Structure formats: C-alpha cells, structure tokens
C-alpha cells in the first residue's frame, strides 16, 4: 500500500509539473536538432512540453531531449531516439534489454531477487520467509550471544559495534517438540515457560509479517524482547537485547523485516 500510495503521489506531482509546462508553439529544426518555439517568441528550456497529447522534454540548452532522463525523486524516463517522444505504457527493448514504463512514462524498476544469507547488510531466509536489513555499522556475529531455547538453531546474529544492541533470529523445528499441532496459545505458553516470563503476550507487526511478543527484561540497564511466529512446521523467533536509548534503532531495524521477493 505504501509503494502504491507513493507512486500515486509522484504521478500526481508530475502531472502538475507537466501540465504547467504545456505551451502552444512550434518545433524548430536547427541543424538536425529540435527546439520548441513558444508563441511569445521565447524558446522552451529545462521543461516538459506537451504537443498534441505527446510529452517531450527540452533541456537547459533548449534542445529536445532523447534517450534516458532522470527527473526528481530519482524517476527515470525514456525519450525515443528518433522522435523525442516520451515512451509510456509499454515495454521497450533498449540496447538489448527490455524496460517497462508505466502510464506516466516512469520506468518500472524490476524487483531484485536476493540470495539466501547475507546480501550486503540485508539477511534473507526463504525457509521461514523473511528478510531483514541492518544498519551499515552493525556487524555479523558468530557464536552463542544470547540464551535461546534448547531446540532453537541460530540463524542470524548481528551487533552494534559497541555491543549495546544485539539482534538474533533463530528457527525452531516444531517436529522436535511434537508441536506441529500446537495452538497459538500453546506456543505462547511454551515461550513464556522457557524464558520464565510473566509478561503479557502482545501482537507486533512489521510490514507483512505478524509476530507475538513477550518481554524478558525491562529496566534502566537494558531491555530484552522475544518475538515469534509460526512458519509452517517451523517457528521463526527474534530476540533483541539493547540499552533503553537504542529502542528506536531496534524498532527501525525490525520494521525492515518483510517477506523476500
């Protein structure tokens, strides 16, 4: 929904820019290149021009743009090499590669399929269907950094350089607990029992992933939370340990979680 909303906003803003740049005038050929001559005698420059329902872009030097053009907000457009007309609502082969353009002319960038494991600062695991992106300063850590249930297997561990915030993901195969048919209440009881937690179980949602959450520790010295969700015959769990001043940082990290492409 967020991406659709943002696309609509950009398209609406662009339509206003384009509409304000439409002029009545004529094209003028100067040594094989085209300029747009306005009715008031001036030449269009660094602006969009609409001519008989087709959009063009005129560069700062006044000549018609052809090829690729990047507008505000990083949006790319393509203007036909021969006519200068903006390509829109179609897929065009350019230099041997197919590019798709939406109805506003914006290039629809393809989604990149990341590999399982680390992809720069993003970690992906398709077995349980999640990816998470860490800040550049965080480092992958090996070894047993936090206390996990005996049945849990470490998946991803990352820490801030100063060690004051740690985030761990782990996977539990429910068949090892004979828990394939456990209800959500039974699964929550399992985690509360294992961690000896008296906190309430609350819901937590990060983009398209919903978790249950229990708090293990909450004091002036530090906070420790556990999140868990069922993923078929597995359970994905996340444990976060951090000093209180890092709460927003941890929350931002958790909100990068989503289902991989």
PDB file of N, CA and C in Angstrom, residues 134-206:
ATOM      1  N   UNK A 134      20.068  -4.508   8.260  1.00  0.00           N
ATOM      2  CA  UNK A 134      20.744  -3.918   9.412  1.00  0.00           C
ATOM      3  C   UNK A 134      21.438  -2.613   9.017  1.00  0.00           C
ATOM      4  N   UNK A 135      21.661  -1.715   9.971  1.00  0.00           N
ATOM      5  CA  UNK A 135      22.453  -0.507   9.680  1.00  0.00           C
ATOM      6  C   UNK A 135      23.863  -0.883   9.225  1.00  0.00           C
ATOM      7  N   UNK A 136      24.485   0.003   8.465  1.00  0.00           N
ATOM      8  CA  UNK A 136      25.834  -0.258   7.952  1.00  0.00           C
ATOM      9  C   UNK A 136      26.821  -0.541   9.075  1.00  0.00           C
ATOM     10  N   UNK A 137      26.600   0.067  10.239  1.00  0.00           N
ATOM     11  CA  UNK A 137      27.564  -0.069  11.338  1.00  0.00           C
ATOM     12  C   UNK A 137      27.481  -1.424  12.036  1.00  0.00           C
ATOM     13  N   UNK A 138      26.370  -2.133  11.857  1.00  0.00           N
ATOM     14  CA  UNK A 138      26.215  -3.421  12.538  1.00  0.00           C
ATOM     15  C   UNK A 138      27.117  -4.481  11.916  1.00  0.00           C
ATOM     16  N   UNK A 139      27.508  -5.441  12.742  1.00  0.00           N
ATOM     17  CA  UNK A 139      28.411  -6.498  12.297  1.00  0.00           C
ATOM     18  C   UNK A 139      27.796  -7.860  12.566  1.00  0.00           C
ATOM     19  N   UNK A 140      27.981  -8.771  11.612  1.00  0.00           N
ATOM     20  CA  UNK A 140      27.553 -10.149  11.836  1.00  0.00           C
ATOM     21  C   UNK A 140      28.424 -10.770  12.919  1.00  0.00           C
ATOM     22  N   UNK A 141      27.795 -11.525  13.807  1.00  0.00           N
ATOM     23  CA  UNK A 141      28.492 -12.114  14.946  1.00  0.00           C
ATOM     24  C   UNK A 141      28.279 -13.623  14.921  1.00  0.00           C
ATOM     25  N   UNK A 142      29.306 -14.366  15.244  1.00  0.00           N
ATOM     26  CA  UNK A 142      29.184 -15.823  15.344  1.00  0.00           C
ATOM     27  C   UNK A 142      29.240 -16.228  16.812  1.00  0.00           C
ATOM     28  N   UNK A 143      28.691 -17.393  17.088  1.00  0.00           N
ATOM     29  CA  UNK A 143      28.739 -17.877  18.459  1.00  0.00           C
ATOM     30  C   UNK A 143      27.443 -17.648  19.197  1.00  0.00           C
ATOM     31  N   UNK A 144      27.355 -18.181  20.401  1.00  0.00           N
ATOM     32  CA  UNK A 144      26.153 -18.085  21.219  1.00  0.00           C
ATOM     33  C   UNK A 144      26.156 -16.764  21.986  1.00  0.00           C
ATOM     34  N   UNK A 145      25.432 -15.812  21.460  1.00  0.00           N
ATOM     35  CA  UNK A 145      25.454 -14.465  22.046  1.00  0.00           C
ATOM     36  C   UNK A 145      24.335 -14.237  23.037  1.00  0.00           C
ATOM     37  N   UNK A 146      23.225 -14.957  22.893  1.00  0.00           N
ATOM     38  CA  UNK A 146      22.096 -14.814  23.813  1.00  0.00           C
ATOM     39  C   UNK A 146      21.615 -16.216  24.191  1.00  0.00           C
ATOM     40  N   UNK A 147      20.749 -16.273  25.178  1.00  0.00           N
ATOM     41  CA  UNK A 147      20.190 -17.547  25.614  1.00  0.00           C
ATOM     42  C   UNK A 147      18.971 -17.885  24.776  1.00  0.00           C
ATOM     43  N   UNK A 148      19.023 -19.045  24.087  1.00  0.00           N
ATOM     44  CA  UNK A 148      17.916 -19.487  23.261  1.00  0.00           C
ATOM     45  C   UNK A 148      17.358 -20.798  23.809  1.00  0.00           C
ATOM     46  N   UNK A 149      16.107 -21.122  23.453  1.00  0.00           N
ATOM     47  CA  UNK A 149      15.598 -22.443  23.803  1.00  0.00           C
ATOM     48  C   UNK A 149      16.497 -23.535  23.230  1.00  0.00           C
ATOM     49  N   UNK A 150      16.559 -24.670  23.921  1.00  0.00           N
ATOM     50  CA  UNK A 150      17.444 -25.757  23.500  1.00  0.00           C
ATOM     51  C   UNK A 150      17.162 -26.208  22.078  1.00  0.00           C
ATOM     52  N   UNK A 151      15.905 -26.120  21.654  1.00  0.00           N
ATOM     53  CA  UNK A 151      15.521 -26.613  20.333  1.00  0.00           C
ATOM     54  C   UNK A 151      15.798 -25.603  19.223  1.00  0.00           C
ATOM     55  N   UNK A 152      16.138 -24.390  19.574  1.00  0.00           N
ATOM     56  CA  UNK A 152      16.318 -23.326  18.584  1.00  0.00           C
ATOM     57  C   UNK A 152      17.705 -23.388  17.959  1.00  0.00           C
ATOM     58  N   UNK A 153      17.762 -23.080  16.660  1.00  0.00           N
ATOM     59  CA  UNK A 153      19.021 -23.010  15.927  1.00  0.00           C
ATOM     60  C   UNK A 153      19.263 -21.563  15.514  1.00  0.00           C
ATOM     61  N   UNK A 154      20.450 -21.046  15.855  1.00  0.00           N
ATOM     62  CA  UNK A 154      20.790 -19.686  15.440  1.00  0.00           C
ATOM     63  C   UNK A 154      20.695 -19.561  13.922  1.00  0.00           C
ATOM     64  N   UNK A 155      20.120 -18.454  13.471  1.00  0.00           N
ATOM     65  CA  UNK A 155      20.061 -18.176  12.036  1.00  0.00           C
ATOM     66  C   UNK A 155      20.916 -16.965  11.694  1.00  0.00           C
ATOM     67  N   UNK A 156      20.615 -15.825  12.293  1.00  0.00           N
ATOM     68  CA  UNK A 156      21.359 -14.589  12.036  1.00  0.00           C
ATOM     69  C   UNK A 156      21.626 -13.888  13.354  1.00  0.00           C
ATOM     70  N   UNK A 157      22.842 -13.419  13.541  1.00  0.00           N
ATOM     71  CA  UNK A 157      23.197 -12.659  14.740  1.00  0.00           C
ATOM     72  C   UNK A 157      23.957 -11.416  14.294  1.00  0.00           C
ATOM     73  N   UNK A 158      23.529 -10.253  14.759  1.00  0.00           N
ATOM     74  CA  UNK A 158      24.215  -9.000  14.418  1.00  0.00           C
ATOM     75  C   UNK A 158      24.255  -8.106  15.642  1.00  0.00           C
ATOM     76  N   UNK A 159      25.314  -7.309  15.718  1.00  0.00           N
ATOM     77  CA  UNK A 159      25.516  -6.463  16.889  1.00  0.00           C
ATOM     78  C   UNK A 159      26.021  -5.091  16.468  1.00  0.00           C
ATOM     79  N   UNK A 160      25.632  -4.086  17.243  1.00  0.00           N
ATOM     80  CA  UNK A 160      26.241  -2.768  17.081  1.00  0.00           C
ATOM     81  C   UNK A 160      27.702  -2.858  17.494  1.00  0.00           C
ATOM     82  N   UNK A 161      28.559  -1.989  16.960  1.00  0.00           N
ATOM     83  CA  UNK A 161      29.996  -2.074  17.277  1.00  0.00           C
ATOM     84  C   UNK A 161      30.296  -2.035  18.771  1.00  0.00           C
ATOM     85  N   UNK A 162      29.510  -1.284  19.537  1.00  0.00           N
ATOM     86  CA  UNK A 162      29.781  -1.175  20.968  1.00  0.00           C
ATOM     87  C   UNK A 162      29.123  -2.289  21.782  1.00  0.00           C
ATOM     88  N   UNK A 163      28.386  -3.182  21.115  1.00  0.00           N
ATOM     89  CA  UNK A 163      27.754  -4.296  21.799  1.00  0.00           C
ATOM     90  C   UNK A 163      26.535  -3.944  22.624  1.00  0.00           C
ATOM     91  N   UNK A 164      26.064  -2.698  22.516  1.00  0.00           N
ATOM     92  CA  UNK A 164      24.931  -2.268  23.334  1.00  0.00           C
ATOM     93  C   UNK A 164      23.578  -2.553  22.699  1.00  0.00           C
ATOM     94  N   UNK A 165      23.580  -3.157  21.535  1.00  0.00           N
ATOM     95  CA  UNK A 165      22.335  -3.628  20.930  1.00  0.00           C
ATOM     96  C   UNK A 165      22.657  -4.835  20.065  1.00  0.00           C
ATOM     97  N   UNK A 166      21.900  -5.901  20.288  1.00  0.00           N
ATOM     98  CA  UNK A 166      22.101  -7.167  19.582  1.00  0.00           C
ATOM     99  C   UNK A 166      20.751  -7.647  19.083  1.00  0.00           C
ATOM    100  N   UNK A 167      20.730  -8.176  17.878  1.00  0.00           N
ATOM    101  CA  UNK A 167      19.506  -8.763  17.338  1.00  0.00           C
ATOM    102  C   UNK A 167      19.831 -10.150  16.802  1.00  0.00           C
ATOM    103  N   UNK A 168      19.019 -11.118  17.188  1.00  0.00           N
ATOM    104  CA  UNK A 168      19.256 -12.520  16.853  1.00  0.00           C
ATOM    105  C   UNK A 168      17.982 -13.089  16.234  1.00  0.00           C
ATOM    106  N   UNK A 169      18.117 -13.826  15.142  1.00  0.00           N
ATOM    107  CA  UNK A 169      16.998 -14.618  14.644  1.00  0.00           C
ATOM    108  C   UNK A 169      17.356 -16.086  14.769  1.00  0.00           C
ATOM    109  N   UNK A 170      16.355 -16.893  15.042  1.00  0.00           N
ATOM    110  CA  UNK A 170      16.577 -18.327  15.220  1.00  0.00           C
ATOM    111  C   UNK A 170      15.354 -19.085  14.711  1.00  0.00           C
ATOM    112  N   UNK A 171      15.545 -20.379  14.468  1.00  0.00           N
ATOM    113  CA  UNK A 171      14.486 -21.213  13.911  1.00  0.00           C
ATOM    114  C   UNK A 171      14.302 -22.444  14.791  1.00  0.00           C
ATOM    115  N   UNK A 172      13.056 -22.768  15.049  1.00  0.00           N
ATOM    116  CA  UNK A 172      12.719 -23.984  15.796  1.00  0.00           C
ATOM    117  C   UNK A 172      11.910 -24.899  14.885  1.00  0.00           C
ATOM    118  N   UNK A 173      12.356 -26.136  14.751  1.00  0.00           N
ATOM    119  CA  UNK A 173      11.593 -27.147  14.025  1.00  0.00           C
ATOM    120  C   UNK A 173      10.582 -27.739  14.997  1.00  0.00           C
ATOM    121  N   UNK A 174       9.303 -27.469  14.763  1.00  0.00           N
ATOM    122  CA  UNK A 174       8.281 -27.856  15.725  1.00  0.00           C
ATOM    123  C   UNK A 174       8.144 -29.368  15.861  1.00  0.00           C
ATOM    124  N   UNK A 175       8.612 -30.126  14.873  1.00  0.00           N
ATOM    125  CA  UNK A 175       8.533 -31.585  14.977  1.00  0.00           C
ATOM    126  C   UNK A 175       9.403 -32.090  16.127  1.00  0.00           C
ATOM    127  N   UNK A 176      10.442 -31.339  16.466  1.00  0.00           N
ATOM    128  CA  UNK A 176      11.305 -31.749  17.566  1.00  0.00           C
ATOM    129  C   UNK A 176      10.615 -31.577  18.916  1.00  0.00           C
ATOM    130  N   UNK A 177       9.542 -30.801  18.936  1.00  0.00           N
ATOM    131  CA  UNK A 177       8.784 -30.592  20.173  1.00  0.00           C
ATOM    132  C   UNK A 177       7.456 -31.328  20.151  1.00  0.00           C
ATOM    133  N   UNK A 178       7.225 -32.088  19.045  1.00  0.00           N
ATOM    134  CA  UNK A 178       5.897 -32.665  18.831  1.00  0.00           C
ATOM    135  C   UNK A 178       4.844 -31.569  18.911  1.00  0.00           C
ATOM    136  N   UNK A 179       5.214 -30.405  18.365  1.00  0.00           N
ATOM    137  CA  UNK A 179       4.337 -29.247  18.497  1.00  0.00           C
ATOM    138  C   UNK A 179       3.710 -28.780  17.199  1.00  0.00           C
ATOM    139  N   UNK A 180       3.691 -29.673  16.182  1.00  0.00           N
ATOM    140  CA  UNK A 180       3.134 -29.253  14.892  1.00  0.00           C
ATOM    141  C   UNK A 180       1.681 -28.818  15.005  1.00  0.00           C
ATOM    142  N   UNK A 181       0.958 -29.386  15.949  1.00  0.00           N
ATOM    143  CA  UNK A 181      -0.475 -29.084  16.082  1.00  0.00           C
ATOM    144  C   UNK A 181      -0.776 -28.162  17.255  1.00  0.00           C
ATOM    145  N   UNK A 182       0.245 -27.538  17.817  1.00  0.00           N
ATOM    146  CA  UNK A 182       0.012 -26.614  18.917  1.00  0.00           C
ATOM    147  C   UNK A 182      -0.828 -25.431  18.471  1.00  0.00           C
ATOM    148  N   UNK A 183      -1.677 -24.974  19.346  1.00  0.00           N
ATOM    149  CA  UNK A 183      -2.410 -23.742  19.093  1.00  0.00           C
ATOM    150  C   UNK A 183      -1.487 -22.554  19.357  1.00  0.00           C
ATOM    151  N   UNK A 184      -1.937 -21.369  18.982  1.00  0.00           N
ATOM    152  CA  UNK A 184      -1.146 -20.167  19.255  1.00  0.00           C
ATOM    153  C   UNK A 184      -0.965 -19.980  20.755  1.00  0.00           C
ATOM    154  N   UNK A 185      -1.994 -20.336  21.529  1.00  0.00           N
ATOM    155  CA  UNK A 185      -1.900 -20.199  22.984  1.00  0.00           C
ATOM    156  C   UNK A 185      -0.851 -21.156  23.549  1.00  0.00           C
ATOM    157  N   UNK A 186      -0.793 -22.374  23.007  1.00  0.00           N
ATOM    158  CA  UNK A 186       0.192 -23.345  23.475  1.00  0.00           C
ATOM    159  C   UNK A 186       1.606 -22.911  23.109  1.00  0.00           C
ATOM    160  N   UNK A 187       1.759 -22.330  21.914  1.00  0.00           N
ATOM    161  CA  UNK A 187       3.072 -21.849  21.503  1.00  0.00           C
ATOM    162  C   UNK A 187       3.514 -20.699  22.407  1.00  0.00           C
ATOM    163  N   UNK A 188       2.593 -19.796  22.722  1.00  0.00           N
ATOM    164  CA  UNK A 188       2.925 -18.679  23.615  1.00  0.00           C
ATOM    165  C   UNK A 188       3.302 -19.196  25.002  1.00  0.00           C
ATOM    166  N   UNK A 189       2.584 -20.202  25.486  1.00  0.00           N
ATOM    167  CA  UNK A 189       2.894 -20.773  26.797  1.00  0.00           C
ATOM    168  C   UNK A 189       4.295 -21.381  26.797  1.00  0.00           C
ATOM    169  N   UNK A 190       4.647 -22.033  25.690  1.00  0.00           N
ATOM    170  CA  UNK A 190       5.980 -22.633  25.576  1.00  0.00           C
ATOM    171  C   UNK A 190       7.060 -21.561  25.759  1.00  0.00           C
ATOM    172  N   UNK A 191       6.926 -20.454  25.056  1.00  0.00           N
ATOM    173  CA  UNK A 191       7.947 -19.402  25.151  1.00  0.00           C
ATOM    174  C   UNK A 191       7.950 -18.759  26.540  1.00  0.00           C
ATOM    175  N   UNK A 192       6.792 -18.539  27.117  1.00  0.00           N
ATOM    176  CA  UNK A 192       6.754 -17.950  28.459  1.00  0.00           C
ATOM    177  C   UNK A 192       7.387 -18.893  29.476  1.00  0.00           C
ATOM    178  N   UNK A 193       7.145 -20.190  29.301  1.00  0.00           N
ATOM    179  CA  UNK A 193       7.711 -21.171  30.223  1.00  0.00           C
ATOM    180  C   UNK A 193       9.226 -21.251  30.077  1.00  0.00           C
ATOM    181  N   UNK A 194       9.699 -21.335  28.822  1.00  0.00           N
ATOM    182  CA  UNK A 194      11.141 -21.458  28.576  1.00  0.00           C
ATOM    183  C   UNK A 194      11.889 -20.260  29.147  1.00  0.00           C
ATOM    184  N   UNK A 195      11.328 -19.069  28.951  1.00  0.00           N
ATOM    185  CA  UNK A 195      12.020 -17.846  29.375  1.00  0.00           C
ATOM    186  C   UNK A 195      11.609 -17.380  30.771  1.00  0.00           C
ATOM    187  N   UNK A 196      10.714 -18.146  31.427  1.00  0.00           N
ATOM    188  CA  UNK A 196      10.252 -17.771  32.763  1.00  0.00           C
ATOM    189  C   UNK A 196       9.723 -16.333  32.770  1.00  0.00           C
ATOM    190  N   UNK A 197       8.972 -16.005  31.723  1.00  0.00           N
ATOM    191  CA  UNK A 197       8.461 -14.639  31.577  1.00  0.00           C
ATOM    192  C   UNK A 197       7.052 -14.536  32.139  1.00  0.00           C
ATOM    193  N   UNK A 198       6.798 -13.443  32.862  1.00  0.00           N
ATOM    194  CA  UNK A 198       5.466 -13.168  33.397  1.00  0.00           C
ATOM    195  C   UNK A 198       4.751 -12.092  32.582  1.00  0.00           C
ATOM    196  N   UNK A 199       5.371 -11.622  31.510  1.00  0.00           N
ATOM    197  CA  UNK A 199       4.774 -10.532  30.735  1.00  0.00           C
ATOM    198  C   UNK A 199       3.613 -11.050  29.886  1.00  0.00           C
ATOM    199  N   UNK A 200       2.719 -10.136  29.531  1.00  0.00           N
ATOM    200  CA  UNK A 200       1.632 -10.482  28.623  1.00  0.00           C
ATOM    201  C   UNK A 200       2.181 -10.733  27.229  1.00  0.00           C
ATOM    202  N   UNK A 201       1.474 -11.563  26.470  1.00  0.00           N
ATOM    203  CA  UNK A 201       1.807 -11.778  25.071  1.00  0.00           C
ATOM    204  C   UNK A 201       1.037 -10.753  24.254  1.00  0.00           C
ATOM    205  N   UNK A 202       1.753  -9.951  23.475  1.00  0.00           N
ATOM    206  CA  UNK A 202       1.096  -8.929  22.658  1.00  0.00           C
ATOM    207  C   UNK A 202       1.460  -9.143  21.196  1.00  0.00           C
ATOM    208  N   UNK A 203       0.704  -8.532  20.315  1.00  0.00           N
ATOM    209  CA  UNK A 203       0.976  -8.646  18.890  1.00  0.00           C
ATOM    210  C   UNK A 203       1.956  -7.580  18.429  1.00  0.00           C
ATOM    211  N   UNK A 204       2.715  -7.909  17.402  1.00  0.00           N
ATOM    212  CA  UNK A 204       3.650  -6.958  16.790  1.00  0.00           C
ATOM    213  C   UNK A 204       3.676  -7.237  15.298  1.00  0.00           C
ATOM    214  N   UNK A 205       3.573  -6.203  14.500  1.00  0.00           N
ATOM    215  CA  UNK A 205       3.533  -6.374  13.043  1.00  0.00           C
ATOM    216  C   UNK A 205       4.608  -5.518  12.390  1.00  0.00           C
ATOM    217  N   UNK A 206       5.369  -6.149  11.520  1.00  0.00           N
ATOM    218  CA  UNK A 206       6.411  -5.454  10.760  1.00  0.00           C
ATOM    219  C   UNK A 206       6.142  -5.678   9.286  1.00  0.00           C
TER     220      UNK A 206
END
